[in-house]
Short mmCIF file of C-alpha atoms in Angstrom, two decimals:
data_model
loop_
_atom_site.label_atom_id
_atom_site.label_comp_id
_atom_site.label_asym_id
_atom_site.label_seq_id
_atom_site.Cartn_x
_atom_site.Cartn_y
_atom_site.Cartn_z
CA MET A 25 66.06 134.62 200.93
CA THR A 26 68.17 133.56 203.78
CA SER A 27 68.35 136.36 206.32
CA THR A 28 69.94 137.05 209.66
CA ASP A 29 66.70 135.85 211.37
CA ASP A 30 67.22 132.38 209.98
CA ARG A 31 70.23 131.73 212.23
CA PRO A 32 70.06 129.28 215.10
CA ASP A 33 68.19 130.35 218.19
CA THR A 34 71.61 130.78 220.18
CA ALA A 35 70.06 132.81 223.06
CA ALA A 36 68.14 129.52 224.24
CA HIS A 37 71.18 127.56 224.20
CA THR A 38 74.55 129.02 224.54
CA SER A 39 74.51 131.01 227.79
CA GLY A 40 75.66 128.06 229.82
CA ASP A 41 76.56 128.45 233.46
CA LEU A 42 78.02 132.14 233.22
CA GLU A 43 78.36 132.93 236.83
CA THR A 44 80.30 129.92 237.55
CA ALA A 45 82.65 130.71 234.55
CA LEU A 46 82.99 134.30 235.64
CA THR A 47 84.02 133.03 239.20
CA ARG A 48 86.51 130.80 237.86
CA TRP A 49 87.76 133.19 235.41
CA ARG A 50 88.35 135.79 238.11
CA GLU A 51 90.10 133.38 240.27
CA THR A 52 92.58 132.28 237.30
CA LEU A 53 93.08 135.52 235.63
CA GLY A 54 92.66 138.00 238.22
CA PRO A 55 89.26 140.15 238.74
CA GLU A 56 90.63 143.07 236.81
CA HIS A 57 90.83 140.98 233.91
CA VAL A 58 87.33 139.94 233.73
CA ILE A 59 85.31 143.00 232.56
CA THR A 60 81.52 142.93 233.08
CA ASP A 61 80.57 146.90 233.76
CA GLU A 62 78.73 148.25 230.99
CA GLU A 63 81.08 151.34 230.46
CA SER A 64 84.07 149.06 229.80
CA LEU A 65 82.27 146.65 227.83
CA ALA A 66 81.21 149.32 225.40
CA ASP A 67 84.72 149.25 223.98
CA PHE A 68 84.21 145.69 222.92
CA ALA A 69 80.91 146.21 221.08
CA ASP A 70 80.40 147.09 217.41
CA PRO A 71 80.99 150.76 217.46
CA TYR A 72 79.20 151.28 214.19
CA ALA A 73 75.90 149.68 215.12
CA PRO A 74 73.23 151.15 217.27
CA ALA A 75 73.01 149.59 220.81
CA SER A 76 69.47 148.42 219.69
CA PHE A 77 70.95 146.23 217.10
CA GLY A 78 72.81 144.04 219.67
CA TYR A 79 76.40 142.75 219.13
CA ARG A 80 77.28 143.31 222.73
CA ALA A 81 79.10 140.86 225.02
CA LYS A 82 77.95 140.26 228.59
CA ALA A 83 81.55 140.11 229.67
CA VAL A 84 84.98 140.16 228.42
CA VAL A 85 88.02 138.14 229.65
CA GLN A 86 91.57 139.19 228.99
CA PRO A 87 94.14 136.40 229.10
CA GLY A 88 97.93 137.38 229.34
CA SER A 89 99.53 134.25 228.27
CA VAL A 90 99.20 130.92 226.42
CA GLU A 91 98.65 129.14 229.64
CA ASP A 92 95.94 132.02 230.56
CA VAL A 93 94.20 131.17 227.22
CA GLN A 94 94.23 127.43 227.85
CA ALA A 95 92.49 127.82 231.24
CA VAL A 96 90.03 130.03 229.51
CA VAL A 97 89.10 127.48 227.03
CA ARG A 98 88.94 124.75 229.56
CA ILE A 99 86.60 126.79 231.82
CA ALA A 100 84.52 127.73 228.82
CA SER A 101 84.17 123.81 227.81
CA GLU A 102 83.48 122.73 231.36
CA THR A 103 80.71 125.41 232.19
CA GLY A 104 79.34 125.32 228.64
CA VAL A 105 79.68 129.14 228.12
CA PRO A 106 80.70 130.08 224.42
CA ILE A 107 83.52 132.44 223.83
CA TRP A 108 84.36 134.67 220.97
CA THR A 109 88.14 135.69 220.41
CA SER A 110 89.27 139.01 219.21
CA SER A 111 92.82 140.28 219.14
CA GLN A 112 92.79 144.19 219.29
CA GLY A 113 89.25 144.16 218.51
CA ARG A 114 89.62 146.97 215.95
CA ASN A 115 87.81 144.70 212.93
CA TYR A 116 85.52 147.98 212.17
CA GLY A 117 83.06 147.84 209.74
CA TYR A 118 82.78 144.04 210.08
CA GLY A 119 81.72 144.12 213.64
CA GLY A 120 84.97 145.06 215.61
CA ALA A 121 85.25 142.79 218.83
CA ALA A 122 81.52 142.24 219.05
CA PRO A 123 80.18 138.69 219.20
CA LEU A 124 77.51 137.28 217.00
CA ASP A 125 75.25 136.45 220.16
CA PRO A 126 75.03 138.50 223.31
CA ASP A 127 75.33 135.32 225.27
CA THR A 128 79.14 134.95 224.22
CA VAL A 129 81.76 135.94 226.16
CA VAL A 130 84.49 137.74 224.42
CA VAL A 131 88.10 136.77 225.02
CA ASN A 132 90.40 139.71 224.07
CA LEU A 133 94.00 139.22 223.58
CA ARG A 134 95.25 142.89 223.95
CA ARG A 135 97.49 142.00 227.07
CA MET A 136 99.26 139.39 225.05
CA ASN A 137 101.17 142.09 222.99
CA ARG A 138 104.94 140.92 222.80
CA VAL A 139 107.03 140.93 219.63
CA LEU A 140 108.94 137.94 220.03
CA GLU A 141 111.48 137.96 217.46
CA ILE A 142 112.73 140.55 214.68
CA ASN A 143 115.04 138.72 212.12
CA GLU A 144 116.61 140.99 209.52
CA GLU A 145 118.65 138.38 207.81
CA LEU A 146 115.64 136.31 206.92
CA ALA A 147 113.05 138.90 206.98
CA TYR A 148 110.35 137.70 209.32
CA VAL A 149 108.94 138.65 212.72
CA VAL A 150 107.11 136.62 215.50
CA VAL A 151 104.19 138.44 217.10
CA GLU A 152 101.54 137.56 219.76
CA PRO A 153 98.02 138.65 218.93
CA GLY A 154 97.68 141.87 220.85
CA VAL A 155 100.65 143.33 218.70
CA SER A 156 99.19 146.20 216.55
CA PHE A 157 100.69 147.37 213.14
CA ARG A 158 101.81 150.36 214.88
CA GLU A 159 103.49 148.77 217.60
CA LEU A 160 105.23 146.13 215.39
CA TYR A 161 106.36 149.23 213.37
CA ASP A 162 107.69 150.83 216.39
CA ALA A 163 109.62 147.94 217.44
CA VAL A 164 111.37 147.29 214.08
CA GLN A 165 112.30 150.99 213.97
CA ALA A 166 113.67 150.68 217.52
CA SER A 167 115.71 147.68 216.53
CA GLY A 168 117.46 149.57 213.70
CA LYS A 169 116.83 146.78 211.27
CA LYS A 170 116.29 147.85 207.60
CA LEU A 171 112.85 146.16 207.20
CA TRP A 172 109.27 147.38 206.11
CA VAL A 173 106.16 146.19 208.07
CA ASP A 174 103.23 145.89 205.73
CA VAL A 175 100.43 147.84 207.16
CA PRO A 176 96.59 148.29 206.23
CA ASP A 177 95.09 151.41 205.94
CA LEU A 178 94.30 151.79 209.80
CA SER A 179 97.56 150.71 211.76
CA TRP A 180 95.80 150.49 215.22
CA GLY A 181 94.46 146.69 214.38
CA SER A 182 96.19 143.49 215.30
CA VAL A 183 98.82 142.10 212.90
CA VAL A 184 97.46 138.35 213.82
CA GLY A 185 93.92 139.26 213.74
CA ASN A 186 94.09 141.11 210.47
CA THR A 187 95.89 138.09 209.05
CA LEU A 188 93.22 135.76 210.32
CA GLU A 189 90.69 137.57 208.54
CA HIS A 190 92.54 137.70 205.25
CA GLY A 191 93.44 141.61 205.66
CA ASN A 192 95.80 143.16 203.27
CA GLY A 193 98.32 146.04 203.19
CA PHE A 194 99.99 147.74 200.10
CA THR A 195 103.57 146.80 199.95
CA LEU A 196 105.03 143.72 198.42
CA TYR A 197 103.77 141.55 201.31
CA TYR A 198 100.23 143.13 201.29
CA ASP A 199 98.52 139.58 201.23
CA HIS A 200 98.71 138.95 204.89
CA ALA A 201 97.50 135.55 204.83
CA ALA A 202 100.03 134.63 202.36
CA ALA A 203 102.77 136.18 204.33
CA GLU A 204 101.79 134.13 207.64
CA CYS A 205 104.33 131.29 208.26
CA GLY A 206 103.82 129.09 211.53
CA MET A 207 101.23 129.47 214.08
CA GLU A 208 100.80 128.38 217.76
CA VAL A 209 97.04 127.59 218.64
CA VAL A 210 95.18 126.73 221.53
CA LEU A 211 92.38 124.16 220.59
CA ALA A 212 88.96 124.11 222.40
CA ASP A 213 90.27 121.14 224.77
CA GLY A 214 93.14 123.46 225.78
CA SER A 215 95.96 121.59 224.07
CA VAL A 216 98.44 123.62 222.19
CA VAL A 217 99.57 122.85 218.45
CA ARG A 218 102.13 124.49 216.19
CA THR A 219 101.57 124.26 212.41
CA GLY A 220 103.91 123.70 209.70
CA THR A 221 107.41 122.61 210.72
CA GLY A 222 106.74 123.94 214.16
CA ALA A 223 105.09 120.57 214.57
CA MET A 224 108.50 119.21 215.04
CA SER A 225 110.27 119.99 218.52
CA GLY A 226 113.27 122.07 217.86
CA SER A 227 112.43 123.06 214.42
CA LYS A 228 114.79 125.75 212.96
CA THR A 229 112.40 126.57 210.03
CA TRP A 230 109.02 127.11 211.62
CA HIS A 231 108.94 130.65 210.51
CA LEU A 232 110.75 130.20 207.11
CA SER A 233 108.98 127.20 205.59
CA LYS A 234 105.19 127.38 205.21
CA ARG A 235 104.97 123.38 204.63
CA GLY A 236 105.46 120.92 207.28
CA PHE A 237 104.84 117.27 206.58
CA GLY A 238 101.32 116.28 205.44
CA PRO A 239 98.41 118.47 205.13
CA ARG A 240 99.15 122.36 205.83
CA THR A 241 96.73 123.12 208.64
CA ASP A 242 97.38 126.93 209.06
CA SER A 243 94.28 127.91 206.91
CA LEU A 244 92.04 125.92 209.28
CA PHE A 245 92.53 128.81 211.98
CA MET A 246 91.86 131.65 209.35
CA GLN A 247 88.24 132.93 209.16
CA SER A 248 87.07 130.06 211.36
CA ASN A 249 86.17 129.12 214.93
CA MET A 250 88.58 125.99 215.03
CA GLY A 251 91.18 127.55 217.71
CA ILE A 252 92.81 130.60 219.20
CA VAL A 253 96.07 131.69 217.60
CA THR A 254 98.65 132.83 220.36
CA LYS A 255 101.63 133.30 218.13
CA MET A 256 102.26 133.85 214.54
CA GLY A 257 105.24 134.10 212.25
CA VAL A 258 104.89 136.88 209.68
CA TRP A 259 107.30 137.60 206.73
CA VAL A 260 108.20 141.28 206.23
CA MET A 261 109.71 143.10 203.26
CA PRO A 262 113.64 144.20 203.28
CA GLN A 263 113.97 147.98 202.64
CA PRO A 264 114.06 148.43 198.92
CA ASP A 265 116.73 150.21 197.16
CA ALA A 266 114.03 152.55 195.45
CA TYR A 267 110.30 153.33 196.07
CA LYS A 268 108.18 155.17 193.54
CA ASP A 269 104.59 156.29 194.66
CA CYS A 270 102.67 156.20 191.29
CA GLN A 271 99.28 157.23 190.07
CA ILE A 272 97.29 156.71 186.90
CA LYS A 273 94.00 158.62 186.36
CA VAL A 274 91.41 158.70 183.65
CA ARG A 275 89.21 161.39 182.97
CA ARG A 276 85.90 159.77 182.25
CA ASP A 277 83.92 157.02 183.71
CA SER A 278 83.49 155.18 180.44
CA ASP A 279 87.33 154.60 180.45
CA LEU A 280 87.04 152.16 183.59
CA GLU A 281 87.23 148.98 181.45
CA ALA A 282 90.20 150.23 179.42
CA LEU A 283 92.13 151.43 182.56
CA VAL A 284 91.55 147.81 184.06
CA GLU A 285 92.59 146.05 180.73
CA ALA A 286 95.67 148.24 180.39
CA PHE A 287 96.83 147.70 184.08
CA ARG A 288 96.19 144.20 184.32
CA PRO A 289 99.31 142.62 182.48
CA PHE A 290 101.65 144.34 185.00
CA LEU A 291 100.07 142.68 187.80
CA VAL A 292 99.92 139.14 186.26
CA ASP A 293 103.53 139.38 185.31
CA GLY A 294 104.62 140.82 188.67
CA THR A 295 105.78 144.12 187.34
CA VAL A 296 103.58 145.89 189.78
CA GLY A 297 104.14 143.60 193.17
CA ASN A 298 102.13 145.52 195.49
CA CYS A 299 98.24 145.86 196.08
CA PRO A 300 97.07 148.76 194.14
CA ILE A 301 93.84 150.39 194.87
CA LEU A 302 91.27 151.85 192.18
CA PHE A 303 88.97 154.22 193.32
CA PRO A 304 86.68 156.79 191.82
CA ALA A 305 86.50 160.66 192.31
CA LEU A 306 84.34 160.86 195.27
CA THR A 307 86.37 158.64 197.19
CA ALA A 308 89.52 160.99 196.41
CA LEU A 309 87.91 163.77 198.39
CA PRO A 310 89.95 164.89 201.27
CA ASN A 311 89.32 162.58 204.37
CA GLY A 312 87.28 164.63 206.78
CA LEU A 313 85.31 166.83 204.36
CA PRO A 314 81.52 166.79 205.31
CA ARG A 315 78.93 165.76 202.85
CA SER A 316 77.50 168.93 203.15
CA ALA A 317 80.37 170.49 201.45
CA VAL A 318 79.87 168.75 198.38
CA TRP A 319 76.20 167.90 198.02
CA ASP A 320 73.10 168.97 200.36
CA LYS A 321 70.43 166.89 198.79
CA LYS A 322 69.14 163.69 200.10
CA SER A 323 69.71 161.87 196.82
CA SER A 324 73.22 160.23 196.42
CA VAL A 325 75.95 162.42 195.26
CA PRO A 326 75.95 161.82 191.28
CA ARG A 327 79.06 160.38 189.98
CA GLU A 328 79.28 162.77 187.18
CA LEU A 329 79.21 165.69 189.56
CA ALA A 330 82.17 164.40 191.31
CA GLU A 331 83.80 163.20 188.13
CA GLY A 332 83.84 166.70 186.75
CA MET A 333 84.40 168.84 189.86
CA MET A 334 87.48 166.92 190.75
CA TRP A 335 89.26 167.04 187.41
CA GLU A 336 88.69 170.65 186.95
CA ALA A 337 89.54 171.46 190.49
CA ALA A 338 92.31 168.99 191.40
CA ARG A 339 93.00 166.81 188.38
CA ILE A 340 91.46 163.84 190.10
CA GLY A 341 90.15 161.32 187.41
CA ALA A 342 86.81 159.71 187.30
CA TRP A 343 88.92 156.61 188.12
CA ASN A 344 92.16 156.52 189.62
CA ILE A 345 94.82 153.86 190.56
CA ARG A 346 97.37 154.15 193.00
CA PHE A 347 100.22 151.75 192.98
CA ALA A 348 103.88 151.35 193.82
CA LEU A 349 107.30 150.27 192.27
CA TYR A 350 110.19 148.95 194.54
CA GLY A 351 113.64 147.52 193.71
CA ASP A 352 116.79 148.89 192.28
CA ARG A 353 116.60 152.30 190.80
CA GLN A 354 117.38 151.43 187.05
CA THR A 355 114.57 148.90 187.09
CA VAL A 356 111.94 150.96 188.84
CA GLU A 357 112.49 153.71 186.20
CA ARG A 358 112.23 151.29 183.53
CA ASP A 359 109.01 149.71 184.74
CA PHE A 360 107.56 153.13 185.01
CA GLU A 361 108.24 154.06 181.62
CA ARG A 362 106.68 150.73 180.28
CA ILE A 363 103.61 151.26 182.37
CA SER A 364 103.46 154.67 181.16
CA ALA A 365 103.56 153.90 177.49
CA ALA A 366 100.55 151.26 178.04
CA PHE A 367 98.17 154.23 178.85
CA ALA A 368 98.96 156.54 175.82
CA SER A 369 95.88 155.13 173.84
CA ILE A 370 93.57 156.41 176.51
CA PRO A 371 92.77 160.10 175.62
CA ASP A 372 93.65 162.20 178.59
CA ALA A 373 95.01 159.51 180.89
CA GLU A 374 97.98 160.54 183.19
CA VAL A 375 100.53 158.38 184.62
CA THR A 376 102.63 160.04 187.40
CA GLY A 377 105.16 159.06 189.75
CA ASN A 378 107.18 160.49 192.79
CA THR A 379 110.39 158.91 193.63
CA ILE A 380 111.06 158.70 197.52
CA ASP A 381 114.28 157.79 199.08
CA PRO A 382 113.12 154.57 201.01
CA ALA A 383 115.26 155.72 204.10
CA GLU A 384 112.92 158.70 204.21
CA ALA A 385 109.81 156.47 204.67
CA LYS A 386 109.29 157.28 208.17
CA LEU A 387 106.40 158.74 210.49
CA ASP A 388 105.96 162.44 209.91
CA SER A 389 108.31 162.33 206.81
CA PRO A 390 107.50 165.40 204.44
CA ALA A 391 108.62 162.93 201.71
CA LEU A 392 105.41 161.06 202.14
CA ALA A 393 102.65 163.15 200.82
CA ASP A 394 99.39 161.46 201.84
CA GLN A 395 98.14 158.42 203.39
CA LYS A 396 98.45 156.16 200.26
CA SER A 397 102.29 157.13 200.15
CA ARG A 398 102.56 156.37 203.78
CA VAL A 399 100.82 152.93 203.68
CA MET A 400 102.46 151.97 200.45
CA ALA A 401 105.76 152.51 202.31
CA GLY A 402 104.78 150.42 205.20
CA VAL A 403 104.43 153.54 207.51
CA PRO A 404 101.37 153.51 209.88
CA ASP A 405 98.51 155.97 209.44
CA LEU A 406 95.04 156.40 211.04
CA SER A 407 93.82 159.46 208.92
CA MET A 408 91.26 157.34 207.01
CA LEU A 409 89.18 157.63 210.32
CA GLN A 410 88.22 161.04 209.09
CA VAL A 411 86.11 159.65 206.38
CA LEU A 412 83.48 159.01 209.24
CA ASN A 413 82.77 162.72 209.45
CA TRP A 414 81.04 162.40 206.13
CA HIS A 415 77.67 162.28 207.85
CA GLY A 416 78.48 164.11 210.96
CA THR A 417 80.45 163.40 214.20
CA ASN A 418 78.71 160.12 214.79
CA GLY A 419 79.80 158.20 211.68
CA GLY A 420 80.03 154.81 211.04
CA HIS A 421 80.04 152.08 208.00
CA ILE A 422 79.90 148.70 207.10
CA SER A 423 82.07 147.11 204.29
CA PHE A 424 80.54 145.32 201.52
CA ALA A 425 83.60 143.47 199.94
CA SER A 426 82.98 141.40 196.81
CA THR A 427 85.70 139.51 194.86
CA VAL A 428 85.73 139.81 191.15
CA PRO A 429 88.00 138.59 188.29
CA LEU A 430 90.40 141.29 187.41
CA LYS A 431 88.69 142.06 184.09
CA GLY A 432 87.46 145.38 183.09
CA GLU A 433 83.81 143.75 182.44
CA ASP A 434 83.69 142.33 185.77
CA VAL A 435 84.95 145.28 187.78
CA ARG A 436 82.17 147.43 185.69
CA ASN A 437 79.54 144.82 186.76
CA ILE A 438 80.15 145.15 190.53
CA VAL A 439 80.60 148.95 190.18
CA GLU A 440 77.13 149.22 188.45
CA LEU A 441 75.44 146.81 190.75
CA VAL A 442 76.54 148.50 193.85
CA SER A 443 76.44 152.36 192.86
CA THR A 444 72.98 151.83 190.97
CA ARG A 445 71.54 149.89 194.07
CA GLU A 446 73.02 152.40 196.45
CA ALA A 447 71.62 155.45 194.65
CA GLU A 448 67.97 154.04 195.04
CA HIS A 449 68.38 154.21 198.76
CA GLY A 450 70.40 157.63 198.61
CA ILE A 451 73.36 156.09 199.75
CA ASP A 452 76.69 157.57 198.49
CA TYR A 453 78.94 155.43 196.37
CA THR A 454 82.48 155.37 198.17
CA VAL A 455 84.72 152.61 197.16
CA GLY A 456 88.17 151.19 197.33
CA ILE A 457 89.02 148.47 194.67
CA MET A 458 91.83 146.35 196.01
CA LEU A 459 93.84 144.86 192.85
CA TYR A 460 95.51 141.27 193.34
CA GLN A 461 97.39 139.61 190.62
CA ARG A 462 94.16 137.97 189.16
CA PHE A 463 91.33 139.23 190.96
CA ALA A 464 89.92 142.52 192.53
CA ILE A 465 88.13 143.06 195.96
CA HIS A 466 85.49 145.77 195.64
CA VAL A 467 85.13 147.24 199.13
CA ALA A 468 82.24 149.51 199.20
CA LEU A 469 82.11 151.61 202.19
CA MET A 470 78.46 151.99 203.02
CA LEU A 471 78.64 155.21 205.29
CA TYR A 472 75.81 156.43 207.78
CA ASN A 473 75.03 157.89 211.19
CA VAL A 474 74.86 155.67 213.80
CA GLY A 475 72.44 157.78 215.86
CA ASN A 476 70.07 157.52 212.78
CA GLU A 477 68.44 154.06 213.39
CA PRO A 478 66.35 154.18 210.38
CA GLN A 479 69.28 155.15 208.02
CA VAL A 480 71.38 152.19 209.60
CA LYS A 481 68.43 149.74 209.17
CA GLU A 482 68.03 150.89 205.35
CA VAL A 483 71.70 150.23 204.83
CA TYR A 484 71.76 146.84 206.44
CA GLU A 485 68.75 145.72 204.40
CA LEU A 486 70.50 146.96 201.14
CA TYR A 487 73.44 144.98 202.25
CA ARG A 488 71.49 141.88 202.64
CA ASP A 489 70.13 142.02 199.28
CA LEU A 490 73.55 143.01 197.75
CA VAL A 491 75.11 139.78 199.13
CA VAL A 492 72.37 137.80 197.18
CA GLU A 493 72.40 139.90 193.86
CA ALA A 494 76.28 139.85 193.73
CA ALA A 495 76.45 136.08 194.32
CA GLU A 496 73.92 135.63 191.49
CA MET A 497 76.62 137.31 189.47
CA GLY A 498 79.22 134.88 190.45
CA TYR A 499 80.80 137.46 192.97
CA GLY A 500 81.16 136.29 196.60
CA GLU A 501 82.01 138.03 199.69
CA TYR A 502 85.37 137.64 201.20
CA ARG A 503 84.51 138.97 204.51
CA ALA A 504 81.45 139.88 206.39
CA HIS A 505 80.00 141.47 209.75
CA PRO A 506 78.70 139.05 212.09
CA ALA A 507 74.93 140.00 211.15
CA PHE A 508 75.74 138.65 207.63
CA MET A 509 77.94 135.64 208.12
CA ASP A 510 75.01 133.12 207.74
CA LEU A 511 73.96 134.78 204.71
CA VAL A 512 77.11 134.94 202.97
CA ALA A 513 78.08 131.38 203.90
CA GLU A 514 74.67 130.34 202.31
CA GLN A 515 75.85 131.68 199.01
CA PHE A 516 78.74 129.05 198.85
CA ASP A 517 76.17 126.67 197.69
CA HIS A 518 77.97 124.10 195.36
CA ASN A 519 76.95 120.53 195.69
CA ASP A 520 74.34 121.28 198.22
CA HIS A 521 76.90 123.07 200.66
CA SER A 522 79.10 120.30 200.61
CA HIS A 523 82.24 122.80 201.58
CA MET A 524 80.21 123.96 204.61
CA ALA A 525 79.57 120.09 205.56
CA MET A 526 83.10 119.38 205.48
CA VAL A 527 84.17 122.27 207.50
CA GLU A 528 81.37 121.27 210.29
CA LYS A 529 82.96 117.78 210.38
CA ILE A 530 86.32 119.46 211.27
CA LYS A 531 84.50 121.74 213.52
CA ASP A 532 82.83 118.99 215.42
CA ALA A 533 85.96 116.96 215.82
CA LEU A 534 88.05 119.81 217.07
CA ASP A 535 85.40 121.59 219.20
CA PRO A 536 82.70 118.90 220.20
CA ALA A 537 81.29 121.27 223.06
CA GLY A 538 80.72 124.11 220.51
CA ILE A 539 82.03 126.70 222.66
CA LEU A 540 84.40 128.68 220.23
CA ALA A 541 82.73 131.45 218.28
CA PRO A 542 79.40 129.83 217.53
CA GLY A 543 78.36 130.95 214.24
CA LYS A 544 81.44 132.42 213.03
CA GLN A 545 81.70 132.60 209.42
CA GLY A 546 78.43 130.88 209.35
CA ILE A 547 80.15 127.78 211.03
CA TRP A 548 77.76 126.39 213.82
CA PRO A 549 78.49 123.54 216.17
CA ALA A 550 76.28 120.54 216.01
CA ARG A 551 74.14 121.22 219.03
CA LEU A 552 73.14 124.61 217.41
CA ARG A 553 72.50 123.34 213.87
CA THR A 554 68.84 123.35 212.76
CA ALA A 555 67.15 120.01 212.14
CA GLU A 556 67.05 120.77 208.52
CA LYS A 557 70.86 121.26 208.44
CA GLN A 558 71.71 118.10 210.40
CA ALA A 559 69.59 116.22 207.86
CA LYS A 560 71.70 117.51 205.14
#
């Protein structure tokens, strides 16, 4: 079995001339933008991993412009010091800003935080990588333009960073990679390229048309280490005429397959256009509720306990779907009636909806009852951070995120695999299953106390096993913590890993010195690949 111990010995090969690089970066950026003190560096480590696990940078540099980024990568190339880019660095559960190797310097882009354009007529924005979802929301609100910003569960992260990691939100523009249109990228040699029609000087359609002339290259810079994105166009949602926050709940765990099968047609045909979330009773517990209030044993919380307790106390189902309908009011109500009728054959199933005036979809609006009603209306929220209180005040998690077909049988398969294996280790099964049009992403939050190193180690070991076990069932991970990027990449093995071989050729062409994020997504530069891998 591949493990994180199988990765190349980066420590012996990647440090380069760090002192020279730091001196030159201080001269170029200003000493205040080169961070080396331990207290400040802690903000760029993995906050959900014990310090002994590593994933700490030796230094952080913070460029403030495209020209600064160009200078940073040129100095890195000339001194042989590898760099690992983060935008806000809030990719928590997947490592945050932390680099894979401790000799890698983090290039953090928080200073590049301008909203460059907000276009209401064609419904798009242009942002730098340091712009968070909350900051973009505030800028749109201040502009007075009737646009909704799609936000993930936590709004403190970077719009660009989340998009590059294939993140998602919950409105009609939930697929952030699909909503991207036109990038500006700094390559490893310091050159600047623009993708799509932006490759043409004076283009008027850079952020309007996804296709330029020839291959579409935007995806090369998503979940990769091919370049540093410094600008991005993002399509946003015009404020709808009507917004209905909806919920479906079924009483029994055995109704899961029927629930998925009945709901799928409305995703495939576009009736439901946002990203619904499917979740069990335990996940529906109030954010911030400690585990001790529910279960005081070392064993994992039994699903049947949460199922019965939540139905009787709060009418929360064994399985629940939150989704939204948008559009003209007549169509929204007609679609809601059609969806409601589809669940009449499932005993005790309930379909409810709350119609909300889109003009009331704002921060602190009493019309938005909870976290899900807010994010489905594009309103920023941070309340889900309270879920970390489950194991006390030093909570953390790692996210196990598998893609499965949008079929009841497959959803059941991944649910049983993860919940059964977690129960063997006393880990509580908390999950949100994101429903796309034809597939689902099963995101299990594997919660632990960061200060309890044996517990964290056990979770990491189980995670490693689950990656392989899920792949054997045909379910690959869509995203991973740096500790597991090699392992996840290893599962994509068709034709002797021919896809990775192709990606490595591109990597070597664009970054021959191998200084951009070595090992990210399992993509290593030629100088750090094992002899066995080179032979392939």
